[in-house]
CSV table of C-alpha atoms in Angstrom, one decimal:
chain,number,residue,atom,x,y,z
A,263,MET,CA,183.2,39.9,75.7
A,264,SER,CA,179.4,38.6,75.7
A,265,LEU,CA,175.9,38.6,74.2
A,266,PRO,CA,173.0,38.6,76.3
A,267,SER,CA,171.5,35.2,77.6
A,268,ASP,CA,168.3,35.9,75.4
A,269,PHE,CA,170.2,36.5,72.3
A,270,LEU,CA,168.7,34.4,69.1
A,271,TRP,CA,171.0,32.6,66.6
A,272,GLY,CA,170.2,30.5,63.8
A,273,PHE,CA,170.1,30.3,60.1
A,274,ALA,CA,168.8,32.0,57.0
A,275,THR,CA,167.2,31.0,53.6
A,276,ALA,CA,165.0,32.5,50.9
A,277,ALA,CA,162.0,30.7,49.0
A,278,TYR,CA,163.0,30.8,45.8
A,279,GLN,CA,166.5,29.5,46.7
A,280,VAL,CA,165.5,26.4,48.6
A,281,GLU,CA,162.0,25.5,48.2
A,282,GLY,CA,161.5,24.2,44.8
A,283,ALA,CA,158.2,22.7,43.9
A,284,THR,CA,157.5,25.9,41.6
A,285,GLN,CA,154.5,24.0,39.8
A,286,GLN,CA,152.9,22.7,42.9
A,287,ASP,CA,149.9,23.3,45.3
A,288,GLY,CA,148.7,26.2,43.0
A,289,ARG,CA,152.0,28.4,43.1
A,290,GLY,CA,151.9,31.0,40.4
A,291,PRO,CA,155.0,32.2,38.2
A,292,THR,CA,157.3,34.7,39.7
A,293,ILE,CA,159.9,37.1,38.1
A,294,TRP,CA,162.5,34.5,38.8
A,295,ASP,CA,160.9,31.8,37.0
A,296,THR,CA,160.4,33.9,33.9
A,297,PHE,CA,164.3,35.1,34.1
A,298,CYS,CA,165.7,31.9,34.4
A,299,ALA,CA,163.9,30.6,31.2
A,300,ILE,CA,165.9,33.1,29.3
A,301,PRO,CA,169.0,31.7,27.9
A,302,GLY,CA,172.5,32.9,29.3
A,303,LYS,CA,170.7,34.7,32.5
A,304,ILE,CA,171.9,32.2,35.1
A,305,ALA,CA,175.5,31.1,34.9
A,306,ASP,CA,175.1,27.4,34.9
A,307,GLY,CA,171.7,27.5,32.9
A,308,THR,CA,169.7,26.2,35.9
A,309,ASP,CA,166.5,27.6,37.9
A,310,GLY,CA,164.8,27.2,41.4
A,311,SER,CA,162.4,24.6,40.2
A,312,VAL,CA,163.7,21.9,42.3
A,313,ALA,CA,166.4,23.8,44.4
A,314,CYS,CA,166.6,21.9,47.7
A,315,ASP,CA,163.2,20.8,47.6
A,316,SER,CA,162.4,22.3,50.8
A,317,TYR,CA,158.9,22.6,50.1
A,318,ASN,CA,158.6,19.1,50.5
A,319,ARG,CA,161.1,18.5,53.2
A,320,THR,CA,160.0,21.1,56.2
A,321,ALA,CA,160.3,18.1,58.6
A,322,GLU,CA,163.8,17.1,57.7
A,323,ASP,CA,165.0,21.2,57.5
A,324,ILE,CA,163.3,21.5,61.1
A,325,ALA,CA,165.1,18.4,62.4
A,326,LEU,CA,168.4,19.8,61.0
A,327,LEU,CA,167.9,23.2,62.5
A,328,LYS,CA,167.4,21.5,65.9
A,329,ARG,CA,170.2,19.2,65.4
A,330,LEU,CA,172.4,22.4,65.1
A,331,GLY,CA,171.1,23.9,68.0
A,332,ALA,CA,169.5,27.0,66.3
A,333,THR,CA,167.2,29.1,68.3
A,334,CYS,CA,165.6,30.9,65.2
A,335,TYR,CA,165.1,30.6,61.4
A,336,ARG,CA,164.6,33.2,59.1
A,337,PHE,CA,162.7,32.1,55.7
A,338,SER,CA,160.8,33.7,53.3
A,339,LEU,CA,157.1,33.3,52.0
A,340,SER,CA,156.6,32.9,48.3
A,341,TRP,CA,153.9,35.3,47.4
A,342,ALA,CA,153.0,33.6,44.4
A,343,ARG,CA,152.0,30.6,46.5
A,344,ILE,CA,149.6,32.8,48.6
A,345,ILE,CA,148.2,34.9,45.9
A,346,PRO,CA,149.3,33.2,42.7
A,347,LEU,CA,148.8,36.6,40.5
A,348,GLY,CA,149.7,38.8,43.2
A,349,GLY,CA,147.2,41.3,43.1
A,350,ARG,CA,144.6,42.6,45.8
A,351,ASN,CA,141.5,41.5,43.7
A,352,ASP,CA,143.2,38.3,42.8
A,353,PRO,CA,142.3,35.0,44.5
A,354,VAL,CA,143.7,33.6,47.6
A,355,ASN,CA,145.6,30.1,47.4
A,356,GLN,CA,144.8,28.3,50.5
A,357,ALA,CA,147.0,25.5,50.0
A,358,GLY,CA,149.9,28.0,50.2
A,359,ILE,CA,148.6,29.5,53.1
A,360,ASP,CA,148.0,26.1,55.0
A,361,HIS,CA,151.5,25.2,54.1
A,362,TYR,CA,153.2,28.1,55.9
A,363,VAL,CA,150.8,27.7,58.9
A,364,LYS,CA,151.8,24.2,59.4
A,365,PHE,CA,155.6,25.4,58.8
A,366,VAL,CA,155.3,27.9,61.9
A,367,ASP,CA,153.5,25.5,64.0
A,368,ASP,CA,156.1,23.0,63.5
A,369,LEU,CA,159.3,25.5,64.1
A,370,LEU,CA,157.6,26.7,67.2
A,371,GLU,CA,157.1,23.2,68.5
A,372,ALA,CA,160.7,22.4,67.9
A,373,GLY,CA,161.4,25.5,69.9
A,374,ILE,CA,162.8,27.4,67.1
A,375,THR,CA,161.5,31.3,66.6
A,376,PRO,CA,160.4,32.0,63.1
A,377,PHE,CA,161.6,35.2,61.3
A,378,ILE,CA,159.5,35.9,58.2
A,379,THR,CA,160.7,37.7,55.1
A,380,LEU,CA,157.4,38.8,53.1
A,381,LEU,CA,159.3,39.4,49.9
A,382,HIS,CA,162.8,38.2,48.9
A,383,TRP,CA,162.8,39.2,45.4
A,384,ASP,CA,160.5,36.8,43.9
A,385,VAL,CA,157.8,39.1,42.7
A,386,PRO,CA,154.4,37.4,41.1
A,387,ASP,CA,155.1,37.6,37.4
A,388,GLU,CA,151.5,38.6,36.9
A,389,LEU,CA,152.2,41.9,38.6
A,390,ASP,CA,155.0,42.4,36.4
A,391,LYS,CA,152.9,41.9,33.4
A,392,ARG,CA,150.2,43.8,34.5
A,393,TYR,CA,151.5,47.5,35.5
A,394,GLY,CA,155.5,47.0,35.4
A,395,GLY,CA,155.6,45.4,38.8
A,396,LEU,CA,158.1,47.5,41.3
A,397,LEU,CA,158.0,50.6,38.8
A,398,ASN,CA,154.4,51.3,39.7
A,399,ARG,CA,154.0,53.8,42.5
A,400,GLU,CA,150.3,53.4,42.8
A,401,GLU,CA,149.6,49.8,42.3
A,402,PHE,CA,152.5,47.8,43.9
A,403,PRO,CA,152.3,49.4,47.3
A,404,LEU,CA,148.7,48.8,47.2
A,405,ASP,CA,149.1,44.9,46.3
A,406,PHE,CA,152.0,44.5,48.7
A,407,GLU,CA,149.9,45.9,51.6
A,408,ASN,CA,147.2,43.4,50.8
A,409,TYR,CA,149.3,40.5,50.6
A,410,ALA,CA,150.9,41.5,53.9
A,411,ARG,CA,147.5,41.7,55.5
A,412,VAL,CA,146.6,38.1,54.3
A,413,VAL,CA,149.7,36.7,55.8
A,414,TYR,CA,149.1,38.5,59.0
A,415,LYS,CA,146.1,37.3,59.5
A,416,ALA,CA,147.1,33.9,58.6
A,417,LEU,CA,150.3,33.4,60.9
A,418,PRO,CA,149.4,35.4,64.2
A,419,LYS,CA,152.0,33.0,65.9
A,420,CYS,CA,154.7,34.7,64.0
A,421,LYS,CA,156.0,37.6,65.9
A,422,ASN,CA,159.1,38.6,63.9
A,423,TRP,CA,158.4,40.2,60.4
A,424,ILE,CA,160.6,41.5,57.6
A,425,THR,CA,158.9,43.4,54.8
A,426,PHE,CA,161.8,43.2,52.0
A,427,ASN,CA,165.0,41.5,51.7
A,428,GLU,CA,167.4,43.8,50.5
A,429,PRO,CA,165.8,46.2,48.4
A,430,TRP,CA,169.1,47.8,46.9
A,431,CYS,CA,169.6,44.5,45.2
A,432,SER,CA,166.0,44.5,43.9
A,433,SER,CA,166.4,48.2,42.3
A,434,ILE,CA,170.0,48.0,41.0
A,435,LEU,CA,170.7,44.3,40.1
A,436,GLY,CA,167.2,44.3,38.7
A,437,TYR,CA,166.6,47.6,37.0
A,438,SER,CA,170.2,49.2,36.7
A,439,THR,CA,172.8,46.4,36.1
A,440,GLY,CA,170.2,43.8,34.6
A,441,PHE,CA,172.0,40.9,36.4
A,442,PHE,CA,168.8,40.0,38.7
A,443,ALA,CA,165.1,39.5,37.5
A,444,PRO,CA,163.3,41.2,35.8
A,445,GLY,CA,166.7,42.0,34.1
A,446,ARG,CA,165.8,45.7,32.9
A,447,THR,CA,169.1,47.9,32.0
A,448,SER,CA,170.3,50.7,29.7
A,449,ASN,CA,172.6,48.0,28.3
A,450,ARG,CA,170.9,46.8,25.1
A,451,ALA,CA,173.1,43.9,24.7
A,452,LYS,CA,171.4,42.8,27.6
A,453,SER,CA,167.9,43.9,27.5
A,454,ALA,CA,165.7,45.5,24.9
A,455,VAL,CA,164.2,47.7,27.7
A,456,GLY,CA,165.2,49.9,30.8
A,457,ASP,CA,166.6,52.7,31.8
A,458,SER,CA,169.6,52.3,34.4
A,459,SER,CA,169.7,56.3,35.1
A,460,ARG,CA,166.1,56.3,36.4
A,461,GLU,CA,164.3,53.2,37.0
A,462,PRO,CA,166.6,51.8,40.0
A,463,TRP,CA,165.7,55.1,41.9
A,464,ILE,CA,161.9,54.7,41.2
A,465,VAL,CA,161.9,51.2,42.4
A,466,GLY,CA,163.8,51.9,45.6
A,467,HIS,CA,161.2,54.6,46.4
A,468,ASN,CA,158.1,52.3,45.5
A,469,LEU,CA,159.7,49.7,47.9
A,470,LEU,CA,160.0,52.2,50.7
A,471,VAL,CA,156.3,53.1,50.1
A,472,ALA,CA,155.2,49.5,50.0
A,473,HIS,CA,157.2,48.6,53.1
A,474,GLY,CA,155.6,51.7,55.0
A,475,ARG,CA,152.3,50.4,54.1
A,476,ALA,CA,152.8,46.9,55.0
A,477,VAL,CA,154.2,48.1,58.6
A,478,LYS,CA,151.2,50.6,59.1
A,479,VAL,CA,148.6,47.6,58.5
A,480,TYR,CA,150.8,45.6,61.1
A,481,ARG,CA,151.0,48.1,63.7
A,482,GLU,CA,147.4,49.2,63.6
A,483,GLU,CA,145.5,45.8,62.9
A,484,PHE,CA,147.7,43.1,64.3
A,485,LYS,CA,150.6,44.5,66.7
A,486,PRO,CA,148.0,45.3,69.5
A,487,THR,CA,147.1,41.7,69.9
A,488,ASP,CA,150.1,39.6,68.4
A,489,LYS,CA,152.7,41.8,70.0
A,490,GLY,CA,155.2,41.1,67.4
A,491,GLN,CA,157.9,43.6,65.8
A,492,ILE,CA,158.6,44.5,62.2
A,493,GLY,CA,161.5,46.0,60.1
A,494,ILE,CA,163.2,45.9,56.9
A,495,THR,CA,166.5,44.1,55.9
A,496,LEU,CA,169.1,46.0,54.1
A,497,ASN,CA,172.6,45.1,52.7
A,498,GLY,CA,175.6,46.8,52.7
A,499,ASP,CA,179.6,46.5,53.2
A,500,TYR,CA,181.8,48.4,55.5
A,501,THR,CA,184.4,50.6,53.6
A,502,TYR,CA,188.0,51.9,54.3
A,503,PRO,CA,189.4,54.7,52.2
A,504,TRP,CA,191.8,53.6,49.5
A,505,ASP,CA,194.3,56.5,50.8
A,506,PRO,CA,193.3,57.1,54.4
A,507,GLU,CA,195.4,60.6,54.0
A,508,ASP,CA,193.2,61.8,51.3
A,509,PRO,CA,190.2,63.5,52.5
A,510,ARG,CA,188.3,62.8,49.3
A,511,ASP,CA,188.7,59.0,49.9
A,512,VAL,CA,187.4,59.3,53.2
A,513,GLU,CA,184.4,61.1,52.0
A,514,ALA,CA,183.9,58.5,49.5
A,515,ALA,CA,184.2,55.7,51.6
A,516,ASN,CA,181.5,57.1,53.7
A,517,ARG,CA,179.4,58.1,50.8
A,518,LYS,CA,179.6,54.5,49.6
A,519,ILE,CA,177.6,53.4,52.5
A,520,GLU,CA,175.3,56.0,52.1
A,521,PHE,CA,174.4,55.2,48.6
A,522,ALA,CA,174.0,51.5,49.7
A,523,ILE,CA,171.9,51.6,52.9
A,524,SER,CA,171.1,55.1,53.9
A,525,TRP,CA,169.2,55.4,50.5
A,526,PHE,CA,166.8,53.1,52.7
A,527,ALA,CA,167.6,53.7,56.2
A,528,ASP,CA,167.9,57.6,56.2
A,529,PRO,CA,164.2,57.8,55.0
A,530,ILE,CA,163.1,55.2,57.7
A,531,TYR,CA,165.1,56.8,60.5
A,532,LEU,CA,165.8,60.4,59.5
A,533,GLY,CA,163.0,61.2,57.1
A,534,GLU,CA,164.7,62.0,53.9
A,535,TYR,CA,167.1,60.6,51.3
A,536,PRO,CA,171.0,61.3,51.9
A,537,LYS,CA,172.2,64.5,50.9
A,538,SER,CA,175.2,63.1,49.0
A,539,MET,CA,172.6,61.2,46.8
A,540,ARG,CA,170.3,64.3,46.1
A,541,LYS,CA,173.2,66.2,45.2
A,542,GLN,CA,174.5,63.5,42.6
A,543,LEU,CA,171.2,62.2,41.0
A,544,GLY,CA,169.1,65.4,41.4
A,545,ASP,CA,165.6,64.7,40.2
A,546,ARG,CA,166.1,61.3,39.0
A,547,LEU,CA,165.7,60.4,42.7
A,548,PRO,CA,161.9,60.8,43.6
A,549,GLU,CA,160.7,62.9,46.2
A,550,PHE,CA,158.4,61.7,49.0
A,551,THR,CA,154.7,63.1,48.9
A,552,PRO,CA,153.7,64.0,52.6
A,553,GLU,CA,151.6,60.9,52.7
A,554,GLU,CA,154.3,58.8,51.5
A,555,LEU,CA,156.9,60.2,54.0
A,556,ALA,CA,154.3,59.6,56.9
A,557,LEU,CA,154.2,55.7,55.8
A,558,VAL,CA,158.0,55.7,55.7
A,559,LYS,CA,159.6,57.7,58.5
A,560,GLY,CA,159.7,55.6,61.8
A,561,SER,CA,158.5,52.5,60.2
A,562,ASN,CA,161.3,50.3,61.7
A,563,ASP,CA,160.8,48.3,64.9
A,564,PHE,CA,164.2,46.9,64.4
A,565,TYR,CA,166.9,47.0,61.8
A,566,GLY,CA,167.7,43.9,59.9
A,567,MET,CA,171.4,43.7,58.7
A,568,ASN,CA,172.6,41.8,55.7
A,569,HIS,CA,176.6,41.9,55.6
A,570,TYR,CA,179.5,40.0,54.2
A,571,THR,CA,182.3,41.8,53.2
A,572,ALA,CA,184.5,45.2,53.2
A,573,ASP,CA,186.1,47.2,50.3
A,574,TYR,CA,188.7,49.9,50.0
A,575,VAL,CA,187.1,52.9,48.3
A,576,LYS,CA,188.8,55.5,45.7
A,577,HIS,CA,187.2,58.8,44.9
A,578,GLY,CA,185.7,59.3,41.3
A,579,ASP,CA,186.6,62.1,39.1
A,580,GLY,CA,183.5,64.2,40.0
A,581,ASN,CA,181.6,63.4,36.7
A,582,PRO,CA,180.0,60.2,37.4
A,583,PRO,CA,177.9,58.4,34.3
A,584,PRO,CA,174.2,58.4,34.7
A,585,GLU,CA,174.0,55.0,35.5
A,586,ASP,CA,176.5,55.2,38.4
A,587,PHE,CA,174.9,53.8,41.4
A,588,LEU,CA,177.9,53.6,43.6
A,589,GLY,CA,178.3,57.3,44.5
A,590,ASP,CA,181.2,58.7,42.2
A,591,LEU,CA,183.9,56.0,43.4
A,592,SER,CA,185.3,52.8,42.8
A,593,THR,CA,186.2,49.6,45.0
A,594,HIS,CA,189.5,47.8,45.5
A,595,PRO,CA,190.4,44.7,47.4
A,596,TYR,CA,193.9,46.5,47.8
A,597,SER,CA,194.7,49.7,49.7
A,598,LYS,CA,197.2,52.5,48.6
A,599,SER,CA,199.8,50.9,50.9
A,600,GLY,CA,199.2,47.3,49.6
A,601,GLU,CA,196.9,46.0,52.6
A,602,CYS,CA,194.5,43.5,51.6
A,603,ILE,CA,190.5,43.3,52.6
A,604,GLY,CA,190.9,39.5,52.9
A,605,PRO,CA,191.4,36.4,51.2
A,606,GLU,CA,189.5,35.6,48.0
A,607,THR,CA,186.4,33.5,47.9
A,608,GLN,CA,184.3,31.9,45.4
A,609,SER,CA,182.2,35.2,45.0
A,610,PHE,CA,184.0,37.9,43.4
A,611,TRP,CA,182.4,40.4,45.5
A,612,LEU,CA,183.0,38.9,48.8
A,613,ARG,CA,186.3,38.8,50.9
A,614,PRO,CA,186.3,38.2,54.7
A,615,ASN,CA,187.1,41.2,56.9
A,616,PRO,CA,185.5,40.7,60.2
A,617,GLU,CA,186.7,44.1,61.8
A,618,GLY,CA,184.7,45.7,58.9
A,619,PHE,CA,181.4,44.1,60.7
A,620,ARG,CA,182.2,45.5,63.9
A,621,GLY,CA,182.8,48.8,62.3
A,622,LEU,CA,179.5,48.9,60.2
A,623,LEU,CA,177.6,47.8,63.3
A,624,ASN,CA,179.2,51.1,65.0
A,625,TRP,CA,178.5,53.3,61.9
A,626,LEU,CA,174.6,52.1,61.6
A,627,SER,CA,174.2,52.5,65.3
A,628,LYS,CA,175.7,55.9,65.6
A,629,ARG,CA,173.7,57.3,62.6
A,630,TYR,CA,170.3,55.8,63.6
A,631,GLY,CA,170.4,56.2,67.4
A,632,TYR,CA,171.3,52.5,68.4
A,633,PRO,CA,168.3,50.9,67.3
A,634,PRO,CA,167.7,47.2,67.8
A,635,ILE,CA,169.5,45.2,65.2
A,636,TYR,CA,169.1,41.7,63.9
A,637,VAL,CA,172.0,40.3,61.4
A,638,THR,CA,169.7,38.7,59.3
A,639,GLU,CA,172.2,37.3,56.9
A,640,ASN,CA,176.3,36.8,57.2
A,641,GLY,CA,178.2,34.2,55.6
A,642,THR,CA,181.0,33.1,53.2
A,643,SER,CA,181.3,31.2,49.9
A,644,ILE,CA,184.7,29.2,49.6
A,645,LYS,CA,186.8,29.4,46.6
A,646,GLY,CA,186.6,26.1,44.4
A,647,GLU,CA,184.1,24.5,46.8
A,648,ASN,CA,181.9,23.1,44.2
A,649,ASP,CA,184.9,21.4,42.5
A,650,LEU,CA,185.3,19.4,45.7
A,651,GLN,CA,183.9,15.7,46.4
A,652,GLU,CA,182.8,14.3,49.7
A,653,PRO,CA,184.1,14.0,52.2
A,654,GLU,CA,186.5,16.9,51.5
A,655,ILE,CA,183.5,19.1,50.9
A,656,LEU,CA,182.1,18.7,54.2
A,657,ASN,CA,185.4,20.1,55.7
A,658,ASP,CA,184.6,23.9,55.3
A,659,VAL,CA,187.2,24.9,58.0
A,660,PHE,CA,187.3,28.3,56.0
A,661,ARG,CA,183.6,28.8,56.6
A,662,TYR,CA,184.1,28.0,60.3
A,663,ASN,CA,187.0,30.6,60.8
A,664,TYR,CA,184.6,33.3,59.0
A,665,PHE,CA,181.8,32.7,61.5
A,666,ARG,CA,184.0,32.5,64.4
A,667,ASP,CA,185.8,35.7,63.7
A,668,TYR,CA,182.5,37.6,62.4
A,669,VAL,CA,180.7,36.5,65.7
A,670,ASN,CA,183.3,37.6,67.9
A,671,ALA,CA,183.6,40.9,66.3
A,672,MET,CA,179.7,41.2,66.7
A,673,ALA,CA,180.2,40.2,70.4
A,674,LYS,CA,182.6,43.1,70.8
A,675,ALA,CA,180.3,45.3,68.9
A,676,VAL,CA,177.9,44.8,71.9
A,677,SER,CA,180.1,44.4,74.9
A,678,GLU,CA,182.5,46.9,74.3
A,679,ASP,CA,181.0,49.8,71.8
A,680,GLY,CA,177.0,49.4,73.0
A,681,CYS,CA,175.7,48.1,69.7
A,682,ASN,CA,172.2,46.6,70.6
A,683,VAL,CA,172.3,43.3,68.5
A,684,ARG,CA,169.5,40.9,69.4
A,685,GLY,CA,170.1,38.1,67.0
A,686,TYR,CA,171.9,36.6,64.4
A,687,MET,CA,171.2,34.3,61.1
A,688,ALA,CA,173.8,32.8,59.5
A,689,TRP,CA,173.4,32.5,55.5
A,690,SER,CA,172.9,29.9,54.9
A,691,LEU,CA,171.3,26.9,56.6
A,692,MET,CA,172.4,24.9,53.4
A,693,ASP,CA,173.6,25.3,49.9
A,694,ASN,CA,171.1,26.7,47.4
A,695,PHE,CA,170.4,28.2,44.1
A,696,GLU,CA,172.5,31.3,44.3
A,697,TRP,CA,170.5,33.5,41.7
A,698,ALA,CA,172.3,34.4,38.8
A,699,GLU,CA,175.3,32.0,39.7
A,700,GLY,CA,173.1,29.2,39.8
A,701,TYR,CA,174.2,26.2,41.9
A,702,GLU,CA,178.0,26.9,41.2
A,703,THR,CA,178.4,28.6,44.4
A,704,ARG,CA,177.8,27.3,47.6
A,705,PHE,CA,177.1,29.0,51.0
A,706,GLY,CA,175.5,26.5,53.0
A,707,VAL,CA,176.7,25.2,56.3
A,708,THR,CA,174.9,22.2,55.1
A,709,TYR,CA,175.9,20.2,51.9
A,710,VAL,CA,173.4,19.6,49.3
A,711,ASN,CA,174.0,16.8,47.1
A,712,TYR,CA,171.8,17.9,43.7
A,713,GLU,CA,172.9,14.9,41.9
A,714,ASP,CA,171.6,12.4,44.5
A,715,GLY,CA,168.2,13.4,45.5
A,716,GLN,CA,168.9,16.6,47.3
A,717,GLN,CA,170.5,14.8,50.3
A,718,ARG,CA,171.8,17.0,53.2
A,719,LYS,CA,174.9,16.3,55.0
A,720,GLU,CA,176.4,18.8,57.5
A,721,LYS,CA,179.6,20.2,57.0
A,722,TYR,CA,182.2,21.3,59.8
A,723,SER,CA,180.8,24.6,60.3
A,724,ALA,CA,177.5,23.5,60.9
A,725,LYS,CA,178.8,21.3,63.8
A,726,LYS,CA,180.7,23.9,65.2
A,727,MET,CA,178.2,26.8,65.2
A,728,LYS,CA,176.4,26.0,68.5
A,729,GLU,CA,180.3,26.1,70.0
A,730,ILE,CA,180.9,29.5,68.8
A,731,PHE,CA,177.8,31.0,70.4
A,732,ASP,CA,178.1,29.2,73.5
A,733,ALA,CA,181.5,30.8,73.9
A,734,VAL,CA,180.0,34.2,73.6
A,735,ILE,CA,176.3,34.1,74.9
A,736,GLU,CA,176.0,34.8,78.7
A,737,LYS,CA,174.7,31.7,80.7
A,738,LYS,CA,171.2,32.3,82.1
C-alpha cells in the first residue's frame, strides 16, 4: 500500500482558533468575538483574543512545521483583518494583507505549500448586523466574491484555495442548534431569534452560491496566470447501519451522509440537492435559480475532506420534527449486536474508526466520479488530556495510533481502491481554541501552555508524523 511520491502532508489550523491579536493592526470584530462575549456560550468562558498568539509568532510556527517535516500547511485568513467591516464598498486594511503576504512568502521559502481557507466561520460582525450575514441571499455572496478577489490579487503565489470550511457547521450549529456563532435557534431558552426549521437551509444555499461566485472569479480572472486550484471543504462521518439486516437502517445510514455531505456536494458535482433532502424538507430547502446553478455546478477543482469519526445509524419513525437536520434517524456508538465504533475521546462526537475513513473515501469517490481529494482535516482529542501535566501531556500515544491507523486506511483507499487522494492535513498543528468547548479540548500534535506565555512543545505524535508518512509515500 502506498501513496504517490508527490503526495503532500502537513497540518491545519484556522484563524480564530490560533491567531489571537483580535485588536491588532486594524482587525474588525467577527461574529465569534461577539458570540464569545455572551455569558454561557463557551464552556470555560474563554475566547480567541489571545489563543496561540500565532499572529505574532508566524516565524515560530513555520520553524515548527519545518522541524516536523511537513510539506504543506492549511490555514485560514481572517476576513475582518483584510476588510474590517467586510463589505464590497468598505475600506481594505493594508496591514492585514501585508501580514498574510509575508506569511505566504515565508512558508514558500521554507519549502511548505500553503493551502488557504478564505472563511473558517469567522464572518465579519458588521455584515451580520448590516443585513443578517449568511442569511442574505443577495448581499452575502457579492461581499464574499469581493473579498475573495482582493485576496487572490494580493496572494498570487498561493496555488491552493478553499472557499469555505464546513458549511454544514456554519448552517446547522450557527442557525439550527445555536451552539456556534451567531447562535440563532428556535430554542428560546438559548436565543430570542432564529428558526431552526428554515434558516439553516437558507444559509447552506447562500454559502453554496457564495462559493460559486468566488470560484468563478478565480477561474476567470486569476487561474489563467496563477495556475492554481480551488475547492470547498465539507465535513461528514462515515456510517454503518445499526442493524445491517434492516433495510430501513441501511437506507438511513446512507441518508445521514446525504444530509451531511451531499447537501453541498450534490449541487456542486451533480447539479441538484439530494432527493432524500427534498423529500423531507420540501420548500424549506431553497430552489436554485438558473443563474445560481450555473455558478454552483462544476465549481470544485478538488474535494476538501474533513473527517474524524463514524456512527451506527438507526432509522427514525417517519415523522421527523421540523427542526430535524439528520434525516429522520439517530446515531449510536454501539450497533444492535453490541459492536462499538471505537474508544471514547474528550469530544462527545468523536470515536476513532479508521475503516470508516476508507469507507467514506470510497463512498465519495463513487458518487462524485473519483475527484481529486485533499484531506483538509483529520485528528482526535484524548479523553482527560487537558487534566494532565507535563511531561505526561506530551505522551499522546493514543493520537499517534489514530494518525497511523487513519493514514494507513487512506493509503489502502488510494493503492487498493483507486481513490484519488493528493494530500493530507492533520488537525491540528497545535492545541487551540476549540470553539464552544473553549480551551478544555486539545487536538494539537503540539502542546500549547496557555498559562505560560503560549509556549509550544511537540508531543509524541508530532515527532512521529514524518515516520508515518515516510512508510507509505513512494520514494522519488
